[in-house]
């Protein structure tokens, strides 16, 4: 145990020395796949690189988080998927006059978002708020430690990638809220929903697509631009918001019933607490 402690201390001092002399270089990543539910390729950094990234995250988070819109829900303190779904339901109730009229929702996501983020664009956005030269040098090392194509891509798995994603798409948030005047808008990572009239939403799709291409070098996923009414149900983050209830997405229900014998039952029951899941809970108990 004592030898492990000495090695850890030595490694930390070595990392400090490399940072002070600006000789630090990020190590290679270890890649592996997870299913959550779709297949994702995760890149895991070494322990020392993860230690450094957590330190960077703790310094940068309060600097940037205060500039994000309220209705950005991914990887932020006090936010998360369940709060995002509740907020969507509140928006729908208010805009529909407590279900007295039907409303339209636009749901989109960005095509291959993490693989497509442009390094130069991201660094320019960071540089607007961070002026220390050594800090910028280190941030640039992290950004450039991974790429899918030259100058593009961030690894899914880095804690800094989560923050960088919000910094990047905060530009989209500000555009939609302030330029397009979309009052009822919310985003979780690269998925977002806008509530307006059908005619206004058709225009928003076109303008958002142009903004992403011109300013962020991104594009909307063409197969995931969905216009639906509140009465049809608004599918967002695994839940479906309808006038009188919130339910689980059908695919999520089927996957839950299929895997409940092998997976963690409390986690599934926790999901059901955030929607009208009484019947499904009975089915799960029957399966067990």
Coordinates of C-alpha atoms in Angstrom, one line a residue:
X1 CA 0.0 0.0 0.0
X2 CA 2.8 2.4 0.9
X3 CA 4.5 1.7 -2.4
X4 CA 1.3 2.5 -4.3
X5 CA 1.0 5.8 -2.4
X6 CA 4.6 6.7 -3.3
X7 CA 4.0 5.9 -7.0
X8 CA 0.9 8.0 -7.0
X9 CA 2.7 10.9 -5.4
X10 CA 5.6 10.5 -7.8
X11 CA 3.2 10.5 -10.8
X12 CA 1.4 13.6 -9.6
X13 CA 4.7 15.5 -9.1
X14 CA 5.8 14.3 -12.6
X15 CA 2.6 15.6 -14.1
X16 CA 3.1 18.9 -12.3
X17 CA 6.6 19.2 -13.7
X18 CA 5.4 18.5 -17.2
X19 CA 2.6 21.1 -16.9
X20 CA 5.0 23.8 -15.5
X21 CA 7.5 23.2 -18.3
X22 CA 4.7 22.8 -20.9
X23 CA 6.1 19.4 -22.0
X24 CA 2.8 17.6 -21.1
X25 CA 1.4 15.4 -23.8
X26 CA -1.9 13.6 -23.6
X27 CA -1.6 9.8 -23.8
X28 CA -3.5 7.6 -26.2
X29 CA -7.0 6.5 -25.5
X30 CA -8.4 3.0 -24.9
X31 CA -11.5 2.4 -27.0
X32 CA -14.4 0.1 -26.2
X33 CA -18.1 -0.2 -27.0
X34 CA -21.2 0.1 -24.8
X35 CA -24.9 -0.2 -25.6
X36 CA -27.0 2.5 -24.0
X37 CA -29.3 1.4 -25.8
X38 CA -27.6 2.0 -29.2
X39 CA -24.0 1.0 -29.7
X40 CA -21.5 3.7 -28.8
X41 CA -17.7 3.8 -29.0
X42 CA -16.2 5.1 -25.8
X43 CA -12.6 6.4 -25.5
X44 CA -11.1 6.0 -22.0
X45 CA -8.1 8.2 -21.1
X46 CA -5.3 7.1 -18.7
X47 CA -5.6 7.8 -15.0
X48 CA -3.3 10.8 -15.0
X49 CA -5.1 12.3 -18.0
X50 CA -8.4 11.8 -16.4
X51 CA -7.1 13.4 -13.2
X52 CA -6.0 16.4 -15.2
X53 CA -9.3 16.7 -17.1
X54 CA -11.3 16.7 -13.8
X55 CA -9.2 19.5 -12.6
X56 CA -9.7 21.5 -15.8
X57 CA -13.5 20.8 -15.6
X58 CA -13.7 22.1 -12.1
X59 CA -12.1 25.3 -13.1
X60 CA -13.9 25.9 -16.4
X61 CA -17.4 24.8 -15.3
X62 CA -18.3 27.9 -13.2
X63 CA -16.8 30.2 -15.8
X64 CA -19.0 28.9 -18.6
X65 CA -22.1 27.5 -16.9
X66 CA -23.3 31.0 -15.8
X67 CA -23.5 31.9 -19.5
X68 CA -25.7 29.0 -20.5
X69 CA -29.4 29.3 -21.0
X70 CA -31.6 27.9 -18.2
X71 CA -33.1 25.2 -20.4
X72 CA -29.9 23.4 -21.3
X73 CA -30.1 20.2 -19.3
X74 CA -27.1 18.0 -20.2
X75 CA -24.2 17.5 -17.7
X76 CA -25.1 20.4 -15.5
X77 CA -25.6 20.6 -11.8
X78 CA -29.3 20.6 -10.9
X79 CA -30.4 19.6 -14.4
X80 CA -30.6 16.1 -16.1
X81 CA -33.1 14.1 -18.2
X82 CA -36.0 14.0 -15.7
X83 CA -36.0 17.8 -15.1
X84 CA -35.8 18.3 -18.9
X85 CA -38.9 16.1 -19.4
X86 CA -40.8 17.9 -16.6
X87 CA -39.9 21.3 -18.1
X88 CA -41.2 20.1 -21.5
X89 CA -44.4 19.1 -19.9
X90 CA -44.7 22.5 -18.2
X91 CA -44.1 24.2 -21.6
X92 CA -46.8 22.1 -23.2
X93 CA -49.3 22.7 -20.5
X94 CA -48.8 26.5 -20.7
X95 CA -48.8 26.8 -24.4
X96 CA -51.8 24.6 -24.9
X97 CA -53.8 26.4 -22.3
X98 CA -53.9 23.4 -20.0
X99 CA -54.7 21.1 -22.9
X100 CA -57.5 23.2 -24.3
X101 CA -55.8 23.5 -27.7
X102 CA -53.4 21.4 -29.7
X103 CA -49.8 22.6 -30.2
X104 CA -46.9 21.7 -32.5
X105 CA -43.4 20.5 -31.5
X106 CA -40.2 20.3 -33.5
X107 CA -37.7 17.8 -32.3
X108 CA -34.2 17.6 -33.9
X109 CA -30.7 16.3 -33.2
X110 CA -27.3 17.1 -34.6
X111 CA -25.8 14.5 -37.0
X112 CA -22.8 12.8 -35.5
X113 CA -22.3 15.6 -33.1
X114 CA -19.3 14.5 -31.1
X115 CA -17.5 13.2 -34.2
X116 CA -18.2 16.5 -36.0
X117 CA -17.2 19.3 -33.6
X118 CA -14.6 21.5 -35.1
X119 CA -11.5 22.0 -33.0
X120 CA -10.7 25.5 -34.1
X121 CA -14.3 26.7 -33.6
X122 CA -14.4 25.2 -30.1
X123 CA -11.0 26.7 -29.1
X124 CA -12.2 30.1 -30.3
X125 CA -15.3 29.8 -28.1
X126 CA -13.2 28.9 -25.1
X127 CA -10.8 31.7 -25.8
X128 CA -13.6 34.3 -25.4
X129 CA -13.7 33.6 -21.7
X130 CA -10.2 32.2 -20.9
X131 CA -7.3 34.5 -21.4
X132 CA -4.5 32.9 -19.5
X133 CA -2.0 31.7 -22.1
X134 CA -0.8 28.6 -20.2
X135 CA -4.4 27.5 -19.5
X136 CA -5.3 27.9 -23.2
X137 CA -2.2 25.9 -24.1
X138 CA -3.4 23.1 -21.9
X139 CA -7.0 23.2 -23.1
X140 CA -5.7 23.0 -26.7
X141 CA -3.7 19.9 -25.7
X142 CA -6.9 18.3 -24.5
X143 CA -9.0 19.3 -27.5
X144 CA -6.4 18.1 -30.0
X145 CA -5.8 14.8 -28.1
X146 CA -8.4 13.1 -30.2
X147 CA -9.9 13.4 -33.7
X148 CA -12.2 11.4 -36.1
X149 CA -11.0 13.5 -39.0
X150 CA -8.3 16.2 -39.1
X151 CA -9.3 19.0 -36.7
X152 CA -12.6 17.4 -35.8
X153 CA -14.2 15.3 -33.1
X154 CA -14.2 14.9 -29.3
X155 CA -14.1 11.6 -27.5
X156 CA -17.3 10.3 -25.7
X157 CA -16.0 9.5 -22.3
X158 CA -14.0 12.6 -21.3
X159 CA -15.5 14.7 -18.6
X160 CA -14.2 17.8 -20.5
X161 CA -16.1 16.6 -23.7
X162 CA -19.4 17.1 -21.8
X163 CA -18.5 20.7 -21.0
X164 CA -17.0 21.4 -24.4
X165 CA -20.3 20.1 -26.0
X166 CA -22.3 22.6 -23.9
X167 CA -19.9 25.5 -24.8
X168 CA -20.2 24.6 -28.5
X169 CA -24.0 24.3 -28.6
X170 CA -24.6 27.3 -26.4
X171 CA -24.1 29.2 -29.6
X172 CA -27.1 27.4 -31.0
X173 CA -29.1 28.0 -27.8
X174 CA -28.5 31.7 -28.0
X175 CA -29.4 31.8 -31.7
X176 CA -32.7 30.0 -31.2
X177 CA -33.6 32.0 -28.0
X178 CA -32.6 35.5 -29.1
X179 CA -32.5 35.5 -32.9
X180 CA -35.4 33.2 -33.6
X181 CA -37.3 34.4 -30.4
X182 CA -38.2 30.8 -29.5
X183 CA -39.5 31.1 -25.9
X184 CA -40.4 27.5 -25.6
X185 CA -37.1 25.7 -26.4
X186 CA -35.0 23.2 -24.5
X187 CA -31.9 21.1 -25.2
X188 CA -30.2 18.0 -23.8
X189 CA -26.8 17.5 -25.4
X190 CA -27.5 17.5 -29.2
X191 CA -31.3 16.8 -28.9
X192 CA -33.6 19.8 -28.8
X193 CA -37.3 20.6 -28.9
X194 CA -39.0 23.9 -30.0
X195 CA -42.7 24.6 -29.5
X196 CA -44.3 27.1 -31.9
X197 CA -46.9 27.1 -34.7
X198 CA -46.4 24.6 -37.5
X199 CA -45.6 27.4 -40.0
X200 CA -43.0 29.0 -37.6
X201 CA -41.4 25.6 -37.0
X202 CA -40.9 24.9 -40.7
X203 CA -39.0 28.2 -41.0
X204 CA -37.0 27.4 -37.8
X205 CA -35.7 24.1 -39.3
X206 CA -34.3 26.0 -42.3
X207 CA -32.7 28.7 -40.3
X208 CA -31.2 26.4 -37.7
X209 CA -29.8 24.2 -40.4
X210 CA -28.1 27.2 -42.1
X211 CA -26.8 28.5 -38.7
X212 CA -25.3 25.1 -37.8
X213 CA -23.6 24.8 -41.2
X214 CA -22.3 28.4 -41.4
X215 CA -21.3 29.0 -37.8
X216 CA -20.6 25.6 -36.2
X217 CA -19.8 23.3 -39.1
X218 CA -22.5 20.9 -38.1
X219 CA -25.7 19.7 -39.7
X220 CA -29.1 18.4 -38.5
X221 CA -29.7 14.7 -38.8
X222 CA -32.1 14.6 -41.8
X223 CA -33.9 11.5 -40.5
X224 CA -34.5 12.9 -37.1
X225 CA -36.3 16.2 -37.9
X226 CA -39.7 15.4 -36.4
X227 CA -42.8 17.6 -36.4
X228 CA -45.6 16.3 -34.1
X229 CA -48.6 17.6 -32.2
X230 CA -48.8 17.4 -28.5
X231 CA -51.8 15.1 -28.8
X232 CA -49.8 12.7 -30.9
X233 CA -47.1 12.7 -28.2
X234 CA -43.7 14.4 -28.1
X235 CA -40.9 11.8 -27.8
X236 CA -37.9 13.3 -25.8
X237 CA -35.2 11.6 -23.8
X238 CA -36.9 8.2 -23.6
X239 CA -40.3 9.6 -22.5
X240 CA -43.4 10.7 -24.5
X241 CA -45.2 13.8 -23.3
X242 CA -49.0 13.8 -24.0
X243 CA -51.8 16.1 -22.8
X244 CA -52.8 14.0 -19.8
X245 CA -49.7 12.0 -19.0
X246 CA -46.0 11.3 -19.6
X247 CA -45.3 7.7 -20.6
X248 CA -42.2 5.7 -21.5
X249 CA -41.2 5.4 -25.1
X250 CA -42.4 2.2 -26.6
X251 CA -38.9 0.9 -27.5
X252 CA -37.9 1.6 -23.9
X253 CA -40.8 -0.4 -22.5
X254 CA -40.0 -3.4 -24.8
X255 CA -36.4 -3.3 -23.8
X256 CA -37.2 -3.1 -20.2
X257 CA -39.5 -6.1 -20.2
X258 CA -37.0 -8.1 -22.3
X259 CA -34.0 -7.4 -20.0
X260 CA -35.7 -7.0 -16.5
X261 CA -34.5 -10.5 -15.4
X262 CA -30.9 -9.7 -16.1
X263 CA -30.6 -6.0 -15.3
X264 CA -31.0 -3.9 -12.2
X265 CA -34.7 -3.8 -11.2
X266 CA -34.4 -0.7 -9.0
X267 CA -33.1 1.4 -11.9
X268 CA -36.1 0.4 -14.0
X269 CA -38.6 1.2 -11.2
X270 CA -36.8 4.5 -10.8
X271 CA -37.6 5.4 -14.4
X272 CA -41.3 4.6 -13.9
X273 CA -41.6 7.1 -11.0
X274 CA -41.2 9.9 -13.6
X275 CA -44.1 8.8 -15.8
X276 CA -47.5 7.0 -15.9
X277 CA -45.9 3.6 -15.4
X278 CA -48.3 1.7 -13.1
X279 CA -49.4 -0.8 -15.7
X280 CA -45.8 -1.5 -16.8
X281 CA -44.7 -1.9 -13.2
X282 CA -47.4 -4.6 -12.9
X283 CA -46.1 -6.3 -16.0
X284 CA -42.5 -6.2 -14.6
X285 CA -43.7 -7.8 -11.4
X286 CA -45.5 -10.5 -13.4
X287 CA -42.3 -11.2 -15.3
X288 CA -40.3 -11.5 -12.1

